[in-house]
C-alpha cells in the first residue's frame, strides 16, 4: 500500500483490523511508536475541543449582542433562554477542552516528551 491516502476512506472497523494485521506482521508495535500515536491523537482531539469552545462562544456573543440590542431599543427579547442554553453549552465545551488538555499532558508524560 504505497499511497496512504486510502486510509481516510476506511471505516473504524477496517482501520482496527488493519492495525491488528500490521501489528502481527511486525511483531507488535514498539512502545515509542504507540506513545507517539497516542500523543498525536490527543493533540487532534484537543484541537477539535478548542474549535468547539470557539464556536459556542461566538454563538453566545452574537446572540448576546442581539439580545442587548433588543433591550436597548425597549423591545422584548425572546433570546434569554437561548443565552442560558449557550452559556451551559460553553461550560460543557470548556470542561471537555480541559479534559482533552489533561489527556494530552498524560500522553506526553507517558511518551517522555
Short mmCIF file of N, CA, C and O in Angstrom, two decimals:
data_model
loop_
_atom_site.label_atom_id
_atom_site.label_comp_id
_atom_site.label_asym_id
_atom_site.label_seq_id
_atom_site.Cartn_x
_atom_site.Cartn_y
_atom_site.Cartn_z
N UNK A 1 0.86 -1.17 0.00
CA UNK A 1 0.00 0.00 0.00
C UNK A 1 0.91 1.23 0.00
O UNK A 1 1.28 1.75 1.04
N UNK A 2 1.26 1.70 -1.17
CA UNK A 2 2.19 2.82 -1.30
C UNK A 2 1.52 4.15 -0.98
O UNK A 2 2.15 5.04 -0.44
N UNK A 3 0.25 4.27 -1.30
CA UNK A 3 -0.45 5.53 -1.10
C UNK A 3 -1.32 5.42 0.15
O UNK A 3 -2.34 4.75 0.16
N UNK A 4 -0.91 6.10 1.21
CA UNK A 4 -1.63 6.01 2.47
C UNK A 4 -2.91 6.83 2.50
O UNK A 4 -3.65 6.77 3.47
N UNK A 5 -3.18 7.58 1.45
CA UNK A 5 -4.40 8.38 1.43
C UNK A 5 -5.66 7.51 1.43
O UNK A 5 -6.74 7.98 1.78
N UNK A 6 -5.53 6.25 1.07
CA UNK A 6 -6.69 5.36 1.09
C UNK A 6 -7.17 5.09 2.50
O UNK A 6 -8.32 4.69 2.71
N UNK A 7 -6.33 5.36 3.49
CA UNK A 7 -6.73 5.12 4.88
C UNK A 7 -7.93 5.95 5.30
O UNK A 7 -8.73 5.53 6.12
N UNK A 8 -8.05 7.14 4.74
CA UNK A 8 -9.15 8.00 5.17
C UNK A 8 -10.51 7.48 4.71
O UNK A 8 -11.54 7.88 5.21
N UNK A 9 -10.51 6.57 3.76
CA UNK A 9 -11.77 6.01 3.27
C UNK A 9 -12.18 4.73 4.01
O UNK A 9 -13.26 4.22 3.80
N UNK A 10 -11.31 4.25 4.89
CA UNK A 10 -11.64 3.06 5.65
C UNK A 10 -12.50 3.44 6.85
O UNK A 10 -12.30 4.48 7.46
N UNK A 11 -13.44 2.57 7.18
CA UNK A 11 -14.23 2.86 8.38
C UNK A 11 -13.47 2.37 9.61
O UNK A 11 -12.39 1.79 9.50
N UNK A 12 -14.00 2.63 10.76
CA UNK A 12 -13.31 2.34 12.01
C UNK A 12 -12.95 0.86 12.14
O UNK A 12 -11.85 0.50 12.54
N UNK A 13 -13.87 -0.01 11.79
CA UNK A 13 -13.62 -1.44 11.91
C UNK A 13 -12.48 -1.88 10.99
O UNK A 13 -11.61 -2.66 11.40
N UNK A 14 -12.47 -1.36 9.79
CA UNK A 14 -11.39 -1.71 8.85
C UNK A 14 -10.04 -1.20 9.35
O UNK A 14 -9.03 -1.89 9.22
N UNK A 15 -10.04 0.00 9.93
CA UNK A 15 -8.78 0.53 10.47
C UNK A 15 -8.27 -0.32 11.63
O UNK A 15 -7.07 -0.59 11.74
N UNK A 16 -9.18 -0.75 12.49
CA UNK A 16 -8.80 -1.60 13.62
C UNK A 16 -8.21 -2.91 13.12
O UNK A 16 -7.16 -3.37 13.61
N UNK A 17 -8.84 -3.49 12.14
CA UNK A 17 -8.33 -4.75 11.58
C UNK A 17 -6.98 -4.55 10.90
O UNK A 17 -6.08 -5.38 11.03
N UNK A 18 -6.82 -3.44 10.20
CA UNK A 18 -5.55 -3.15 9.55
C UNK A 18 -4.43 -3.03 10.57
O UNK A 18 -3.34 -3.58 10.40
N UNK A 19 -4.70 -2.31 11.64
CA UNK A 19 -3.69 -2.16 12.70
C UNK A 19 -3.37 -3.52 13.32
O UNK A 19 -2.20 -3.82 13.59
N UNK A 20 -4.38 -4.34 13.53
CA UNK A 20 -4.14 -5.67 14.09
C UNK A 20 -3.25 -6.51 13.19
O UNK A 20 -2.30 -7.15 13.65
N UNK A 21 -3.54 -6.50 11.91
CA UNK A 21 -2.74 -7.27 10.96
C UNK A 21 -1.31 -6.74 10.91
O UNK A 21 -0.35 -7.51 10.93
N UNK A 22 -1.17 -5.42 10.85
CA UNK A 22 0.18 -4.84 10.81
C UNK A 22 0.96 -5.17 12.08
O UNK A 22 2.15 -5.48 12.02
N UNK A 23 0.28 -5.11 13.23
CA UNK A 23 0.96 -5.43 14.48
C UNK A 23 1.43 -6.87 14.51
O UNK A 23 2.54 -7.16 14.97
N UNK A 24 0.61 -7.78 14.00
CA UNK A 24 1.01 -9.18 13.96
C UNK A 24 2.20 -9.38 13.02
O UNK A 24 3.12 -10.15 13.31
N UNK A 25 2.18 -8.68 11.91
CA UNK A 25 3.25 -8.87 10.92
C UNK A 25 4.59 -8.30 11.38
O UNK A 25 5.63 -8.81 11.03
N UNK A 26 4.57 -7.24 12.13
CA UNK A 26 5.85 -6.66 12.55
C UNK A 26 6.21 -7.04 13.98
O UNK A 26 7.19 -6.55 14.53
N UNK A 27 5.43 -7.91 14.58
CA UNK A 27 5.76 -8.39 15.91
C UNK A 27 5.47 -7.39 17.01
O UNK A 27 6.32 -7.16 17.86
N UNK A 28 4.33 -6.77 16.96
CA UNK A 28 3.87 -5.77 17.92
C UNK A 28 4.54 -4.43 17.64
O UNK A 28 5.69 -4.36 17.23
N UNK A 29 3.79 -3.40 17.89
CA UNK A 29 4.31 -2.06 17.67
C UNK A 29 5.27 -1.68 18.79
O UNK A 29 5.01 -1.97 19.95
N UNK A 30 6.36 -1.03 18.46
CA UNK A 30 7.27 -0.58 19.52
C UNK A 30 6.55 0.42 20.43
O UNK A 30 5.68 1.16 20.01
N UNK A 31 6.93 0.40 21.69
CA UNK A 31 6.29 1.29 22.67
C UNK A 31 6.38 2.75 22.26
O UNK A 31 5.45 3.52 22.46
N UNK A 32 7.50 3.14 21.72
CA UNK A 32 7.71 4.54 21.33
C UNK A 32 6.71 4.96 20.24
O UNK A 32 6.15 6.04 20.30
N UNK A 33 6.49 4.09 19.25
CA UNK A 33 5.55 4.41 18.18
C UNK A 33 4.13 4.51 18.72
O UNK A 33 3.36 5.40 18.33
N UNK A 34 3.79 3.63 19.63
CA UNK A 34 2.45 3.66 20.23
C UNK A 34 2.26 4.93 21.05
O UNK A 34 1.22 5.58 20.97
N UNK A 35 3.27 5.29 21.82
CA UNK A 35 3.18 6.51 22.63
C UNK A 35 3.05 7.74 21.73
O UNK A 35 2.27 8.64 22.01
N UNK A 36 3.79 7.76 20.64
CA UNK A 36 3.70 8.90 19.71
C UNK A 36 2.32 8.97 19.07
O UNK A 36 1.75 10.05 18.91
N UNK A 37 1.77 7.83 18.73
CA UNK A 37 0.42 7.80 18.15
C UNK A 37 -0.61 8.34 19.14
O UNK A 37 -1.52 9.08 18.76
N UNK A 38 -0.44 7.99 20.42
CA UNK A 38 -1.38 8.48 21.43
C UNK A 38 -1.26 9.99 21.60
O UNK A 38 -2.27 10.69 21.77
N UNK A 39 -0.04 10.52 21.56
CA UNK A 39 0.15 11.96 21.68
C UNK A 39 -0.50 12.67 20.49
O UNK A 39 -1.22 13.67 20.66
N UNK A 40 -0.28 12.16 19.29
CA UNK A 40 -0.88 12.79 18.11
C UNK A 40 -2.40 12.76 18.17
O UNK A 40 -3.06 13.74 17.82
N UNK A 41 -2.95 11.64 18.60
CA UNK A 41 -4.41 11.55 18.71
C UNK A 41 -4.93 12.54 19.75
O UNK A 41 -5.95 13.21 19.52
N UNK A 42 -4.23 12.67 20.86
CA UNK A 42 -4.65 13.61 21.90
C UNK A 42 -4.55 15.05 21.41
O UNK A 42 -5.40 15.88 21.73
N UNK A 43 -3.53 15.35 20.61
CA UNK A 43 -3.40 16.71 20.04
C UNK A 43 -4.56 17.02 19.12
O UNK A 43 -5.14 18.11 19.18
N UNK A 44 -4.92 16.09 18.27
CA UNK A 44 -6.04 16.31 17.35
C UNK A 44 -7.35 16.45 18.11
O UNK A 44 -8.20 17.27 17.76
N UNK A 45 -7.51 15.65 19.14
CA UNK A 45 -8.72 15.73 19.96
C UNK A 45 -8.82 17.10 20.62
O UNK A 45 -9.89 17.72 20.65
N UNK A 46 -7.70 17.60 21.12
CA UNK A 46 -7.67 18.91 21.76
C UNK A 46 -8.02 20.02 20.76
O UNK A 46 -8.77 20.95 21.09
N UNK A 47 -7.53 19.92 19.55
CA UNK A 47 -7.85 20.93 18.52
C UNK A 47 -9.35 20.95 18.27
O UNK A 47 -9.96 22.03 18.20
N UNK A 48 -9.96 19.78 18.17
CA UNK A 48 -11.41 19.72 17.96
C UNK A 48 -12.17 20.33 19.13
O UNK A 48 -13.15 21.06 18.94
N UNK A 49 -11.72 20.05 20.34
CA UNK A 49 -12.38 20.60 21.52
C UNK A 49 -12.23 22.12 21.59
O UNK A 49 -13.17 22.82 21.97
N UNK A 50 -11.06 22.63 21.24
CA UNK A 50 -10.85 24.08 21.25
C UNK A 50 -11.71 24.76 20.19
O UNK A 50 -12.25 25.84 20.41
N UNK A 51 -11.85 24.12 19.04
CA UNK A 51 -12.73 24.66 17.99
C UNK A 51 -14.17 24.71 18.48
O UNK A 51 -14.90 25.67 18.20
N UNK A 52 -14.59 23.68 19.20
CA UNK A 52 -15.96 23.64 19.73
C UNK A 52 -16.18 24.78 20.72
O UNK A 52 -17.23 25.44 20.69
N UNK A 53 -15.20 25.04 21.58
CA UNK A 53 -15.32 26.15 22.54
C UNK A 53 -15.45 27.47 21.79
O UNK A 53 -16.30 28.31 22.11
N UNK A 54 -14.62 27.66 20.77
CA UNK A 54 -14.66 28.90 19.99
C UNK A 54 -16.01 29.08 19.29
O UNK A 54 -16.56 30.19 19.28
N UNK A 55 -16.53 28.00 18.73
CA UNK A 55 -17.82 28.07 18.03
C UNK A 55 -18.95 28.45 18.98
O UNK A 55 -19.78 29.31 18.67
N UNK A 56 -18.99 27.81 20.13
CA UNK A 56 -20.06 28.09 21.10
C UNK A 56 -19.94 29.52 21.62
O UNK A 56 -20.94 30.23 21.77
N UNK A 57 -18.71 29.94 21.89
CA UNK A 57 -18.51 31.30 22.38
C UNK A 57 -18.94 32.33 21.33
O UNK A 57 -19.59 33.33 21.66
N UNK A 58 -18.62 32.08 20.07
CA UNK A 58 -19.03 33.00 19.01
C UNK A 58 -20.56 33.08 18.91
O UNK A 58 -21.12 34.17 18.75
N UNK A 59 -21.22 31.92 19.02
CA UNK A 59 -22.69 31.92 19.01
C UNK A 59 -23.25 32.71 20.19
O UNK A 59 -24.20 33.47 20.05
N UNK A 60 -22.66 32.54 21.35
CA UNK A 60 -23.11 33.26 22.54
C UNK A 60 -22.95 34.76 22.36
O UNK A 60 -23.87 35.54 22.66
N UNK A 61 -21.79 35.19 21.85
CA UNK A 61 -21.53 36.62 21.68
C UNK A 61 -22.52 37.23 20.69
O UNK A 61 -23.09 38.29 20.94
N UNK A 62 -22.76 36.55 19.57
CA UNK A 62 -23.73 37.05 18.57
C UNK A 62 -25.13 37.16 19.17
O UNK A 62 -25.82 38.18 19.00
N UNK A 63 -25.53 36.12 19.88
CA UNK A 63 -26.87 36.12 20.49
C UNK A 63 -26.98 37.19 21.56
O UNK A 63 -28.00 37.88 21.65
N UNK A 64 -25.93 37.35 22.35
CA UNK A 64 -25.92 38.38 23.40
C UNK A 64 -26.05 39.77 22.79
O UNK A 64 -26.78 40.63 23.32
N UNK A 65 -25.36 40.02 21.68
CA UNK A 65 -25.46 41.32 21.01
C UNK A 65 -26.89 41.58 20.53
O UNK A 65 -27.41 42.69 20.68
N UNK A 66 -27.52 40.57 19.95
CA UNK A 66 -28.91 40.73 19.50
C UNK A 66 -29.85 40.98 20.69
O UNK A 66 -30.76 41.81 20.60
N UNK A 67 -29.62 40.26 21.77
CA UNK A 67 -30.43 40.43 22.97
C UNK A 67 -30.28 41.84 23.53
O UNK A 67 -31.27 42.51 23.85
N UNK A 68 -29.05 42.31 23.64
CA UNK A 68 -28.81 43.65 24.18
C UNK A 68 -29.36 44.74 23.26
O UNK A 68 -29.86 45.76 23.73
N UNK A 69 -29.27 44.51 21.95
CA UNK A 69 -29.83 45.49 21.00
C UNK A 69 -31.34 45.60 21.19
O UNK A 69 -31.90 46.70 21.21
N UNK A 70 -31.99 44.46 21.33
CA UNK A 70 -33.45 44.46 21.51
C UNK A 70 -33.83 45.16 22.81
O UNK A 70 -34.76 45.97 22.83
N UNK A 71 -33.11 44.88 23.88
CA UNK A 71 -33.46 45.51 25.15
C UNK A 71 -33.13 47.00 25.16
O UNK A 71 -33.83 47.79 25.78
N UNK A 72 -32.08 47.39 24.46
CA UNK A 72 -31.75 48.83 24.41
C UNK A 72 -32.76 49.60 23.58
O UNK A 72 -32.96 50.80 23.79
N UNK A 73 -33.42 48.93 22.66
CA UNK A 73 -34.46 49.55 21.84
C UNK A 73 -35.84 49.39 22.48
O UNK A 73 -36.85 49.63 21.85
N UNK A 74 -35.84 48.98 23.73
CA UNK A 74 -37.08 48.80 24.51
C UNK A 74 -38.02 47.76 23.90
O UNK A 74 -39.23 47.83 24.05
N UNK A 75 -37.42 46.80 23.19
CA UNK A 75 -38.21 45.69 22.65
C UNK A 75 -38.03 44.48 23.55
O UNK A 75 -37.01 44.33 24.20
N UNK A 76 -39.01 43.63 23.52
CA UNK A 76 -38.94 42.40 24.31
C UNK A 76 -38.05 41.40 23.56
O UNK A 76 -38.26 41.12 22.39
N UNK A 77 -37.07 40.87 24.25
CA UNK A 77 -36.17 39.89 23.64
C UNK A 77 -36.63 38.48 24.00
O UNK A 77 -36.95 38.19 25.15
N UNK A 78 -36.64 37.63 23.01
CA UNK A 78 -37.00 36.23 23.24
C UNK A 78 -35.75 35.35 23.29
O UNK A 78 -35.82 34.13 23.18
N UNK A 79 -34.59 35.98 23.45
CA UNK A 79 -33.33 35.25 23.39
C UNK A 79 -32.77 34.85 24.75
O UNK A 79 -31.70 34.26 24.84
N UNK A 80 -33.48 35.15 25.83
CA UNK A 80 -32.99 34.82 27.16
C UNK A 80 -32.73 33.34 27.36
O UNK A 80 -31.69 32.93 27.89
N UNK A 81 -33.67 32.50 26.93
CA UNK A 81 -33.50 31.05 27.06
C UNK A 81 -32.35 30.55 26.20
O UNK A 81 -31.60 29.66 26.60
N UNK A 82 -32.22 31.14 25.03
CA UNK A 82 -31.12 30.75 24.14
C UNK A 82 -29.78 31.11 24.76
O UNK A 82 -28.82 30.33 24.69
N UNK A 83 -29.71 32.28 25.39
CA UNK A 83 -28.47 32.68 26.07
C UNK A 83 -28.12 31.71 27.19
O UNK A 83 -26.95 31.33 27.35
N UNK A 84 -29.11 31.31 27.94
CA UNK A 84 -28.87 30.35 29.03
C UNK A 84 -28.37 29.02 28.48
O UNK A 84 -27.43 28.42 29.02
N UNK A 85 -28.99 28.57 27.41
CA UNK A 85 -28.58 27.30 26.78
C UNK A 85 -27.16 27.40 26.25
O UNK A 85 -26.35 26.49 26.42
N UNK A 86 -26.83 28.53 25.61
CA UNK A 86 -25.48 28.70 25.06
C UNK A 86 -24.44 28.83 26.17
O UNK A 86 -23.31 28.33 26.02
N UNK A 87 -24.80 29.47 27.26
CA UNK A 87 -23.86 29.56 28.40
C UNK A 87 -23.58 28.17 28.97
O UNK A 87 -22.44 27.83 29.28
N UNK A 88 -24.62 27.35 29.07
CA UNK A 88 -24.44 25.98 29.55
C UNK A 88 -23.60 25.17 28.57
O UNK A 88 -22.71 24.40 28.98
N UNK A 89 -23.84 25.35 27.28
CA UNK A 89 -23.06 24.65 26.26
C UNK A 89 -21.59 25.07 26.32
O UNK A 89 -20.69 24.25 26.13
N UNK A 90 -21.36 26.35 26.60
CA UNK A 90 -19.98 26.84 26.71
C UNK A 90 -19.27 26.21 27.91
O UNK A 90 -18.12 25.80 27.82
N UNK A 91 -19.98 26.09 29.03
CA UNK A 91 -19.39 25.45 30.21
C UNK A 91 -19.02 24.00 29.91
O UNK A 91 -17.94 23.52 30.27
N UNK A 92 -19.91 23.29 29.23
CA UNK A 92 -19.65 21.90 28.88
C UNK A 92 -18.46 21.81 27.93
O UNK A 92 -17.58 20.96 28.10
N UNK A 93 -18.43 22.69 26.93
CA UNK A 93 -17.33 22.67 25.96
C UNK A 93 -16.00 22.97 26.65
O UNK A 93 -14.98 22.35 26.35
N UNK A 94 -16.00 23.90 27.60
CA UNK A 94 -14.77 24.23 28.34
C UNK A 94 -14.32 23.05 29.19
O UNK A 94 -13.12 22.77 29.29
N UNK A 95 -15.27 22.36 29.80
CA UNK A 95 -14.93 21.18 30.60
C UNK A 95 -14.32 20.10 29.72
O UNK A 95 -13.32 19.46 30.09
N UNK A 96 -14.90 19.88 28.55
CA UNK A 96 -14.36 18.88 27.63
C UNK A 96 -12.97 19.28 27.13
O UNK A 96 -12.09 18.43 26.97
N UNK A 97 -12.77 20.58 26.92
CA UNK A 97 -11.45 21.06 26.50
C UNK A 97 -10.42 20.81 27.61
O UNK A 97 -9.31 20.36 27.36
N UNK A 98 -10.81 21.09 28.84
CA UNK A 98 -9.90 20.86 29.97
C UNK A 98 -9.52 19.38 30.08
O UNK A 98 -8.36 19.03 30.29
N UNK A 99 -10.50 18.50 29.89
CA UNK A 99 -10.21 17.07 29.92
C UNK A 99 -9.30 16.66 28.76
O UNK A 99 -8.45 15.78 28.92
N UNK A 100 -9.48 17.29 27.60
CA UNK A 100 -8.61 16.99 26.46
C UNK A 100 -7.18 17.45 26.73
O UNK A 100 -6.22 16.77 26.35
N UNK A 101 -7.03 18.58 27.41
CA UNK A 101 -5.69 19.05 27.78
C UNK A 101 -5.06 18.05 28.75
O UNK A 101 -3.88 17.68 28.60
N UNK A 102 -5.83 17.61 29.73
CA UNK A 102 -5.32 16.61 30.69
C UNK A 102 -4.89 15.34 29.97
O UNK A 102 -3.85 14.75 30.28
N UNK A 103 -5.69 14.92 29.01
CA UNK A 103 -5.39 13.70 28.25
C UNK A 103 -4.09 13.87 27.46
O UNK A 103 -3.26 12.96 27.43
N UNK A 104 -3.91 15.03 26.86
CA UNK A 104 -2.69 15.30 26.11
C UNK A 104 -1.47 15.32 27.03
O UNK A 104 -0.44 14.73 26.72
N UNK A 105 -1.61 15.96 28.16
CA UNK A 105 -0.48 16.02 29.12
C UNK A 105 -0.10 14.61 29.58
O UNK A 105 1.09 14.27 29.64
N UNK A 106 -1.11 13.79 29.89
CA UNK A 106 -0.82 12.41 30.29
C UNK A 106 -0.12 11.65 29.18
O UNK A 106 0.86 10.93 29.44
N UNK A 107 -0.59 11.80 27.96
CA UNK A 107 0.02 11.10 26.82
C UNK A 107 1.46 11.56 26.62
O UNK A 107 2.35 10.75 26.34
N UNK A 108 1.69 12.86 26.76
CA UNK A 108 3.05 13.39 26.61
C UNK A 108 3.96 12.86 27.71
O UNK A 108 5.12 12.55 27.45
N UNK A 109 3.45 12.80 28.92
CA UNK A 109 4.26 12.28 30.03
C UNK A 109 4.60 10.80 29.81
O UNK A 109 5.73 10.39 30.06
N UNK A 110 3.63 10.04 29.35
CA UNK A 110 3.88 8.63 29.08
C UNK A 110 4.88 8.44 27.95
O UNK A 110 5.65 7.48 27.96
N UNK A 111 4.85 9.37 26.99
CA UNK A 111 5.78 9.28 25.86
C UNK A 111 7.16 9.82 26.22
O UNK A 111 8.10 9.65 25.46
N UNK A 112 7.22 10.49 27.35
CA UNK A 112 8.51 11.08 27.75
C UNK A 112 8.85 12.34 27.01
O UNK A 112 10.00 12.73 26.91
N UNK A 113 7.82 13.01 26.47
CA UNK A 113 8.06 14.23 25.69
C UNK A 113 8.10 15.45 26.58
O UNK A 113 7.63 15.52 27.63
#
